[in-house]
Amino acid sequence: MDQLMKTLRPYWHDPTQVFIHTTLSPITGRPDYTSLKRLEKENKDNARRVFSSRGDEGHLRLCYTLKDYNARANIAGNPWIDPVNPGPRPNIPIDATEAQVCLAVVNHHYDVQEFHLYHSTENALLKKAMEAVEEVYYKALEDPDLGYYQLKYIDFIQHLRETYGELDDDDLSNNIKRMNAPWMPTQPIQQLFNQIEKAQAFAREHDIISEKTAVRSAMTNLENSGAFPRDMKEWRLKPEADHTWNNFKIHFTAANKERLRTITTKEAGFHDQASKASQPQKDNPYIVRNSNGKGIMAYCFSHGLQWDLTHTSMTCRNRHKDHNEEATVSNMCGGLNRIKRQPGEVAIFKYQPSTTNRRTNGKENCIKQR
Ligand SMILES: [Zn+2]
């Protein structure tokens, strides 16, 4: 018995030693939705780190009301029960055997430790949060006599959330803007998926962005990019039930992979053709180059200046009846004087046709070579 009592000396475990965020990211000025979310997340990381035999997520329960915590899906069937204060001494019946006494002592000791850890974790979470926020924003929680003595971490968080953490219409419409930001064919397609999923997560608790809306936003974006005309058609032809967000990502990830492969092959083919003609690439008169000599755009009599380097007056496969294979950027021979926008570029200027425009066709329109 004496031996047992010796091993049961109290040991107070400091929960902050296992916190990952020893200082939470400070919130300067008025807290808002985003900064509060971050603060909560950092303390959730901390709470999870403090072991508890009551659940798999350490002391995460302290970051929720008991009701909300137990309503989480992964808790189902195994609700959390808060430890209760076991009192100063073990409760030992007068006629207890020595074994029963030992058991009561050990249990009491364990309960004290557990109860203590629960409360010190709660205090530590509250303290970290208070240090990260300027006092003026939670002063209302101070009791005139007891100060913050009875304040619980979750009440502190709820107060800030209710007072400063509401998303307003501006936040939500900016979120939609971020979701619909134009995607460029030069960017990884994953970036488009990410921006949409991020927007969904942001609005989740406020103004839900449905799966249908997500798919529609991505479709519009890809449509504007002009990069997937055929794959869009294929997608539209699928049965409505298959138009899920996951299927969308699978479909267009594959389509993009194929698109990138084709572009590389086309470029390689173009270089081959150029070298076969033993003509330095730089001399190709259909191509517009940047300062490094890299081809950027190509000219076609029937289609104007556009981004497909394999498409020129010479190679065009869908020609105007007066098509002229000699038409180049510097000598369009009366061909189409249109510059195609980069996919994803939003038009601001709109062409207004004028009745005074006149045009004649034919080779006589070519500028005489000097
Ligand atoms: Zn053409």
Tab-separated table of C-alpha atoms in Angstrom, residues 2-360:
chain	number	residue	atom	x	y	z
A	2	ASP	CA	2.798	2.422	0.937
A	3	GLN	CA	4.573	1.424	-2.224
A	4	LEU	CA	1.457	2.237	-4.243
A	5	MET	CA	1.021	5.653	-2.670
A	6	LYS	CA	4.604	6.507	-3.542
A	7	THR	CA	4.056	5.826	-7.238
A	8	LEU	CA	0.907	7.938	-7.285
A	9	ARG	CA	2.500	11.278	-6.650
A	10	PRO	CA	0.575	13.875	-8.621
A	11	TYR	CA	2.146	14.887	-11.888
A	12	TRP	CA	0.707	17.928	-13.639
A	13	HIS	CA	1.164	17.686	-17.321
A	14	ASP	CA	1.542	21.014	-19.157
A	15	PRO	CA	-0.605	20.748	-22.313
A	16	THR	CA	1.133	23.642	-24.080
A	17	GLN	CA	4.234	21.475	-24.384
A	18	VAL	CA	2.519	19.438	-27.084
A	19	PHE	CA	0.804	22.370	-28.853
A	20	ILE	CA	2.009	22.835	-32.440
A	21	HIS	CA	1.105	26.505	-32.485
A	22	THR	CA	2.754	27.860	-29.349
A	23	THR	CA	1.713	31.344	-30.510
A	24	LEU	CA	-1.394	31.739	-32.636
A	25	SER	CA	-1.193	34.053	-35.653
A	26	PRO	CA	-1.983	37.461	-34.165
A	27	ILE	CA	-5.099	39.297	-35.370
A	28	THR	CA	-4.370	42.973	-35.797
A	29	GLY	CA	-7.396	45.203	-35.513
A	30	ARG	CA	-10.938	43.992	-35.921
A	31	PRO	CA	-11.197	40.215	-36.334
A	32	ASP	CA	-13.078	39.017	-39.406
A	33	TYR	CA	-14.333	35.781	-40.840
A	34	THR	CA	-11.001	34.695	-42.289
A	35	SER	CA	-8.762	35.623	-39.362
A	36	LEU	CA	-11.144	33.954	-36.882
A	37	LYS	CA	-11.263	30.789	-38.975
A	38	ARG	CA	-7.480	30.681	-38.869
A	39	LEU	CA	-7.372	31.220	-35.126
A	40	GLU	CA	-9.900	28.454	-34.547
A	41	LYS	CA	-8.019	26.111	-36.816
A	42	GLU	CA	-4.722	26.695	-35.086
A	43	ASN	CA	-6.238	25.985	-31.689
A	44	LYS	CA	-7.971	22.887	-33.032
A	45	ASP	CA	-4.557	21.633	-34.086
A	46	ASN	CA	-3.349	22.332	-30.562
A	47	ALA	CA	-6.282	20.667	-28.816
A	48	ARG	CA	-5.958	17.538	-30.941
A	49	ARG	CA	-2.380	17.140	-29.770
A	50	VAL	CA	-3.275	16.781	-26.094
A	51	PHE	CA	-3.978	13.105	-25.536
A	52	SER	CA	-7.233	11.886	-24.059
A	53	SER	CA	-8.392	8.299	-23.556
A	54	ARG	CA	-11.938	9.509	-24.204
A	55	GLY	CA	-11.645	9.851	-27.962
A	56	ASP	CA	-9.312	9.668	-30.942
A	57	GLU	CA	-8.949	13.406	-31.373
A	58	GLY	CA	-7.298	14.383	-28.112
A	59	HIS	CA	-9.010	17.344	-26.474
A	60	LEU	CA	-10.621	18.640	-29.665
A	61	ARG	CA	-13.955	18.570	-27.855
A	62	LEU	CA	-12.928	21.821	-26.151
A	63	CYS	CA	-13.176	23.641	-29.479
A	64	TYR	CA	-16.894	22.840	-29.772
A	65	THR	CA	-19.944	22.869	-27.572
A	66	LEU	CA	-20.546	19.361	-26.283
A	67	LYS	CA	-23.642	19.085	-28.437
A	68	ASP	CA	-21.877	20.173	-31.625
A	69	TYR	CA	-18.890	17.961	-30.945
A	70	ASN	CA	-21.013	14.861	-30.475
A	71	ALA	CA	-23.058	15.707	-33.560
A	72	ARG	CA	-19.977	15.277	-35.739
A	73	ALA	CA	-20.213	12.236	-37.991
A	74	ASN	CA	-17.010	10.557	-36.820
A	75	ILE	CA	-18.224	10.591	-33.207
A	76	ALA	CA	-21.396	8.651	-33.978
A	77	GLY	CA	-21.999	5.845	-31.495
A	78	ASN	CA	-19.162	6.931	-29.217
A	79	PRO	CA	-20.164	10.263	-27.677
A	80	TRP	CA	-17.704	12.246	-25.615
A	81	ILE	CA	-18.460	12.617	-21.907
A	82	ASP	CA	-16.725	15.445	-20.045
A	83	PRO	CA	-14.594	14.355	-17.079
A	84	VAL	CA	-16.075	15.380	-13.727
A	85	ASN	CA	-14.231	16.563	-10.682
A	86	PRO	CA	-13.571	13.403	-8.593
A	87	GLY	CA	-13.313	15.377	-5.370
A	88	PRO	CA	-10.315	15.645	-3.075
A	89	ARG	CA	-10.220	12.011	-1.846
A	90	PRO	CA	-11.161	8.562	-3.114
A	91	ASN	CA	-14.457	7.308	-1.857
A	92	ILE	CA	-13.586	4.119	0.052
A	93	PRO	CA	-16.320	2.006	1.695
A	94	ILE	CA	-15.629	1.190	5.352
A	95	ASP	CA	-15.559	-2.583	4.770
A	96	ALA	CA	-13.372	-2.484	1.633
A	97	THR	CA	-10.765	-5.158	1.099
A	98	GLU	CA	-7.191	-4.054	0.491
A	99	ALA	CA	-7.590	-4.791	-3.240
A	100	GLN	CA	-10.684	-2.595	-3.375
A	101	VAL	CA	-8.870	0.185	-1.566
A	102	CYS	CA	-5.996	0.025	-4.051
A	103	LEU	CA	-8.366	0.131	-6.969
A	104	ALA	CA	-10.268	3.091	-5.535
A	105	VAL	CA	-7.023	4.969	-4.933
A	106	VAL	CA	-5.659	4.294	-8.405
A	107	ASN	CA	-8.935	5.262	-10.066
A	108	HIS	CA	-9.203	8.445	-8.079
A	109	HIS	CA	-5.655	9.344	-8.950
A	110	TYR	CA	-6.341	8.793	-12.654
A	111	ASP	CA	-9.560	10.816	-12.544
A	112	VAL	CA	-7.821	13.734	-10.884
A	113	GLN	CA	-5.109	13.785	-13.513
A	114	GLU	CA	-7.597	13.574	-16.325
A	115	PHE	CA	-9.857	16.268	-14.902
A	116	HIS	CA	-6.872	18.500	-14.350
A	117	LEU	CA	-5.530	18.006	-17.883
A	118	TYR	CA	-8.952	18.779	-19.339
A	119	HIS	CA	-9.110	22.083	-17.510
A	120	SER	CA	-5.522	23.109	-18.055
A	121	THR	CA	-5.976	22.440	-21.781
A	122	GLU	CA	-9.103	24.554	-21.808
A	123	ASN	CA	-7.272	27.384	-20.045
A	124	ALA	CA	-4.298	27.123	-22.360
A	125	LEU	CA	-6.501	27.337	-25.480
A	126	LEU	CA	-8.271	30.368	-24.067
A	127	LYS	CA	-5.023	32.044	-23.093
A	128	LYS	CA	-3.468	31.525	-26.543
A	129	ALA	CA	-6.588	32.903	-28.216
A	130	MET	CA	-6.751	35.920	-25.911
A	131	GLU	CA	-3.119	36.691	-26.653
A	132	ALA	CA	-3.825	36.659	-30.394
A	133	VAL	CA	-6.780	39.088	-30.273
A	134	GLU	CA	-6.732	42.686	-29.050
A	135	GLU	CA	-8.616	42.936	-25.777
A	136	VAL	CA	-10.981	45.644	-26.954
A	137	TYR	CA	-12.700	43.032	-29.129
A	138	TYR	CA	-13.601	40.723	-26.235
A	139	LYS	CA	-13.770	43.171	-23.334
A	140	ALA	CA	-17.558	42.661	-23.302
A	141	LEU	CA	-16.996	39.172	-21.890
A	142	GLU	CA	-15.294	40.461	-18.767
A	143	ASP	CA	-17.259	40.045	-15.547
A	144	PRO	CA	-17.014	43.167	-13.338
A	145	ASP	CA	-16.056	41.071	-10.291
A	146	LEU	CA	-14.515	37.895	-11.624
A	147	GLY	CA	-12.849	39.195	-14.763
A	148	TYR	CA	-12.399	36.365	-17.257
A	149	TYR	CA	-12.237	33.753	-14.525
A	150	GLN	CA	-15.306	31.809	-15.611
A	151	LEU	CA	-14.895	32.322	-19.303
A	152	LYS	CA	-14.706	29.172	-21.376
A	153	TYR	CA	-12.726	28.938	-24.590
A	154	ILE	CA	-15.750	27.968	-26.683
A	155	ASP	CA	-17.758	30.936	-25.344
A	156	PHE	CA	-14.886	33.240	-26.208
A	157	ILE	CA	-14.813	31.860	-29.769
A	158	GLN	CA	-18.579	32.008	-30.169
A	159	HIS	CA	-18.657	35.608	-29.016
A	160	LEU	CA	-16.055	36.634	-31.588
A	161	ARG	CA	-17.702	34.581	-34.301
A	162	GLU	CA	-21.104	36.118	-33.682
A	163	THR	CA	-19.777	39.661	-33.363
A	164	TYR	CA	-17.145	39.800	-36.100
A	165	GLY	CA	-17.155	36.505	-37.968
A	166	GLU	CA	-20.220	36.910	-40.146
A	167	LEU	CA	-19.591	36.778	-43.845
A	168	ASP	CA	-21.247	39.713	-45.530
A	169	ASP	CA	-22.539	39.940	-49.084
A	170	ASP	CA	-19.272	41.477	-50.259
A	171	ASP	CA	-17.261	38.540	-48.930
A	172	LEU	CA	-19.598	36.129	-50.652
A	173	SER	CA	-19.645	37.901	-53.992
A	174	ASN	CA	-15.856	38.247	-53.933
A	175	ASN	CA	-15.766	34.541	-53.299
A	176	ILE	CA	-17.866	33.902	-56.401
A	177	LYS	CA	-15.533	36.169	-58.376
A	178	ARG	CA	-12.564	34.111	-57.232
A	179	MET	CA	-14.407	30.957	-58.244
A	180	ASN	CA	-15.049	32.288	-61.754
A	181	ALA	CA	-11.643	33.883	-62.338
A	182	PRO	CA	-10.628	33.068	-65.942
A	183	TRP	CA	-8.490	29.994	-66.370
A	184	MET	CA	-5.734	30.124	-69.010
A	185	PRO	CA	-4.803	27.108	-71.095
A	186	THR	CA	-1.203	27.711	-70.037
A	187	GLN	CA	-2.115	26.994	-66.404
A	188	PRO	CA	-2.445	23.524	-64.867
A	189	ILE	CA	-6.092	22.463	-64.993
A	190	GLN	CA	-5.872	21.485	-61.332
A	191	GLN	CA	-5.738	25.211	-60.610
A	192	LEU	CA	-9.266	25.633	-61.956
A	193	PHE	CA	-10.532	22.727	-59.847
A	194	ASN	CA	-8.807	24.150	-56.765
A	195	GLN	CA	-10.248	27.633	-57.122
A	196	ILE	CA	-13.751	26.212	-57.367
A	197	GLU	CA	-13.369	23.826	-54.441
A	198	LYS	CA	-11.843	26.589	-52.338
A	199	ALA	CA	-14.808	28.844	-53.056
A	200	GLN	CA	-17.189	26.039	-52.124
A	201	ALA	CA	-15.431	25.473	-48.814
A	202	PHE	CA	-15.439	29.197	-48.071
A	203	ALA	CA	-19.181	29.547	-48.575
A	204	ARG	CA	-20.156	26.207	-47.058
A	205	GLU	CA	-21.754	27.463	-43.882
A	206	HIS	CA	-23.344	30.520	-45.444
A	207	ASP	CA	-24.467	30.308	-49.010
A	208	ILE	CA	-23.824	26.834	-50.314
A	209	ILE	CA	-22.319	26.483	-53.790
A	210	SER	CA	-23.943	23.328	-55.126
A	211	GLU	CA	-22.192	20.691	-57.177
A	212	LYS	CA	-24.267	21.781	-60.177
A	213	THR	CA	-23.119	25.390	-59.794
A	214	ALA	CA	-19.515	24.242	-59.463
A	215	VAL	CA	-19.740	22.217	-62.680
A	216	ARG	CA	-21.452	25.096	-64.486
A	217	SER	CA	-18.789	27.569	-63.375
A	218	ALA	CA	-16.026	25.268	-64.581
A	219	MET	CA	-17.820	24.679	-67.889
A	220	THR	CA	-18.213	28.404	-68.577
A	221	ASN	CA	-14.584	28.937	-67.713
A	222	LEU	CA	-13.331	26.200	-70.023
A	223	GLU	CA	-15.712	27.326	-72.739
A	224	ASN	CA	-14.255	30.841	-72.600
A	225	SER	CA	-10.749	29.416	-72.720
A	226	GLY	CA	-11.522	27.916	-76.111
A	227	ALA	CA	-9.194	25.040	-75.351
A	228	PHE	CA	-11.624	22.106	-75.338
A	229	PRO	CA	-14.282	22.449	-78.053
A	230	ARG	CA	-14.542	18.704	-78.718
A	231	ASP	CA	-14.324	17.560	-75.118
A	232	MET	CA	-17.057	20.007	-74.099
A	233	LYS	CA	-19.349	18.443	-76.645
A	234	GLU	CA	-18.531	14.949	-75.377
A	235	TRP	CA	-19.247	16.061	-71.829
A	236	ARG	CA	-22.603	17.567	-72.783
A	237	LEU	CA	-23.646	14.346	-74.475
A	238	LYS	CA	-23.187	12.346	-71.259
A	239	PRO	CA	-26.360	11.520	-69.323
A	240	GLU	CA	-27.334	14.185	-66.799
A	241	ALA	CA	-26.729	11.784	-63.902
A	242	ASP	CA	-23.061	11.540	-64.888
A	243	HIS	CA	-22.544	15.292	-64.674
A	244	THR	CA	-20.978	15.132	-61.226
A	245	TRP	CA	-18.075	17.250	-60.093
A	246	ASN	CA	-15.813	14.225	-59.764
A	247	ASN	CA	-16.633	13.017	-63.269
A	248	PHE	CA	-16.023	16.527	-64.546
A	249	LYS	CA	-12.550	16.560	-63.069
A	250	ILE	CA	-11.749	13.121	-64.470
A	251	HIS	CA	-13.079	14.012	-67.934
A	252	PHE	CA	-11.198	17.269	-68.289
A	253	THR	CA	-8.007	16.090	-66.614
A	254	ALA	CA	-7.793	13.454	-69.349
A	255	ALA	CA	-8.824	15.977	-72.032
A	256	ASN	CA	-6.145	18.406	-70.879
A	257	LYS	CA	-3.487	15.700	-70.874
A	258	GLU	CA	-4.384	14.864	-74.465
A	259	ARG	CA	-4.464	18.554	-75.430
A	260	LEU	CA	-0.967	19.146	-74.037
A	261	ARG	CA	0.327	16.031	-75.800
A	262	THR	CA	-1.137	17.220	-79.124
A	263	ILE	CA	0.325	20.702	-78.777
A	264	THR	CA	3.792	19.251	-78.200
A	265	THR	CA	3.426	16.947	-81.220
A	266	LYS	CA	2.140	19.761	-83.425
A	267	GLU	CA	5.068	21.976	-82.486
A	268	ALA	CA	7.490	19.154	-83.150
A	269	GLY	CA	5.807	18.560	-86.517
A	270	PHE	CA	6.143	22.213	-87.373
A	271	HIS	CA	9.871	22.188	-86.609
A	272	ASP	CA	10.258	19.096	-88.800
A	273	GLN	CA	8.517	20.732	-91.720
A	274	ALA	CA	10.630	23.825	-91.330
A	275	SER	CA	13.874	21.895	-91.273
A	276	LYS	CA	12.828	19.689	-94.188
A	277	ALA	CA	12.422	22.781	-96.295
A	278	SER	CA	15.940	23.635	-95.043
A	279	GLN	CA	14.469	26.993	-94.253
A	280	PRO	CA	15.534	28.585	-90.983
A	281	GLN	CA	12.490	28.758	-88.757
A	282	LYS	CA	12.986	32.481	-88.331
A	283	ASP	CA	12.217	33.056	-91.977
A	284	ASN	CA	8.754	31.565	-91.846
A	285	PRO	CA	6.764	34.643	-92.933
A	286	TYR	CA	3.465	33.396	-91.511
A	287	ILE	CA	4.735	33.427	-87.921
A	288	VAL	CA	4.930	36.362	-85.518
A	289	ARG	CA	7.752	35.990	-83.006
A	290	ASN	CA	8.622	37.433	-79.648
A	291	SER	CA	11.993	39.089	-78.993
A	292	ASN	CA	13.617	35.689	-78.351
A	293	GLY	CA	12.589	34.469	-81.776
A	294	LYS	CA	9.980	32.118	-80.363
A	295	GLY	CA	6.864	31.837	-82.521
A	296	ILE	CA	3.739	33.193	-80.809
A	297	MET	CA	1.046	33.647	-83.449
A	298	ALA	CA	0.471	32.559	-87.018
A	299	TYR	CA	-1.327	34.286	-89.869
A	300	CYS	CA	-3.967	32.720	-92.113
A	301	PHE	CA	-5.732	34.556	-94.945
A	302	SER	CA	-9.135	33.154	-93.962
A	303	HIS	CA	-8.757	33.221	-90.181
A	304	GLY	CA	-6.435	36.112	-89.400
A	305	LEU	CA	-3.740	36.158	-86.755
A	306	GLN	CA	-4.273	33.359	-84.254
A	307	TRP	CA	-2.496	31.145	-81.729
A	308	ASP	CA	-2.144	27.829	-83.543
A	309	LEU	CA	1.351	27.924	-85.057
A	310	THR	CA	0.554	25.068	-87.450
A	311	HIS	CA	-2.340	27.013	-88.955
A	312	THR	CA	-1.171	29.412	-91.710
A	313	SER	CA	-2.430	30.563	-95.094
A	314	MET	CA	-0.429	27.648	-96.472
A	315	THR	CA	-1.860	24.930	-94.216
A	316	CYS	CA	-5.408	26.199	-93.623
A	317	ARG	CA	-8.018	23.476	-93.804
A	318	ASN	CA	-11.148	25.590	-93.922
A	319	ARG	CA	-10.513	28.226	-96.557
A	320	HIS	CA	-12.514	31.215	-97.707
A	321	LYS	CA	-13.410	30.964	-101.400
A	322	ASP	CA	-10.872	33.683	-102.212
A	323	HIS	CA	-8.190	32.169	-99.958
A	324	ASN	CA	-4.638	33.162	-100.842
A	325	GLU	CA	-1.798	30.915	-99.679
A	326	GLU	CA	0.737	33.708	-100.012
A	327	ALA	CA	-0.908	35.949	-97.462
A	328	THR	CA	1.408	36.621	-94.495
A	329	VAL	CA	1.436	39.000	-91.522
A	330	SER	CA	3.465	41.592	-93.377
A	331	ASN	CA	1.453	41.121	-96.550
A	332	MET	CA	-2.075	39.979	-95.878
A	333	CYS	CA	-3.147	40.188	-99.570
A	334	GLY	CA	-6.505	41.491	-98.431
A	335	GLY	CA	-7.010	38.567	-96.070
A	336	LEU	CA	-8.784	38.740	-92.738
A	337	ASN	CA	-7.299	41.501	-90.564
A	338	ARG	CA	-8.425	40.016	-87.294
A	339	ILE	CA	-6.291	39.167	-84.262
A	340	LYS	CA	-7.772	36.359	-82.217
A	341	ARG	CA	-7.881	36.889	-78.495
A	342	GLN	CA	-5.865	34.627	-76.241
A	343	PRO	CA	-8.172	31.960	-74.833
A	344	GLY	CA	-9.598	33.208	-71.556
A	345	GLU	CA	-9.109	36.868	-72.426
A	346	VAL	CA	-12.261	38.833	-71.784
A	347	ALA	CA	-13.328	41.190	-74.565
A	348	ILE	CA	-13.947	44.806	-73.627
A	349	PHE	CA	-13.741	46.366	-77.072
A	350	LYS	CA	-16.539	45.333	-79.434
A	351	TYR	CA	-16.353	45.872	-83.213
A	352	GLN	CA	-19.046	48.166	-84.629
A	353	PRO	CA	-19.548	47.493	-88.350
A	354	SER	CA	-19.545	50.563	-90.535
A	355	THR	CA	-21.434	50.899	-93.811
A	356	THR	CA	-18.488	52.718	-95.391
A	357	ASN	CA	-16.240	49.594	-95.235
A	358	ARG	CA	-15.542	48.231	-98.685
A	359	ARG	CA	-13.398	45.329	-99.687
A	360	THR	CA	-12.381	43.655	-102.944
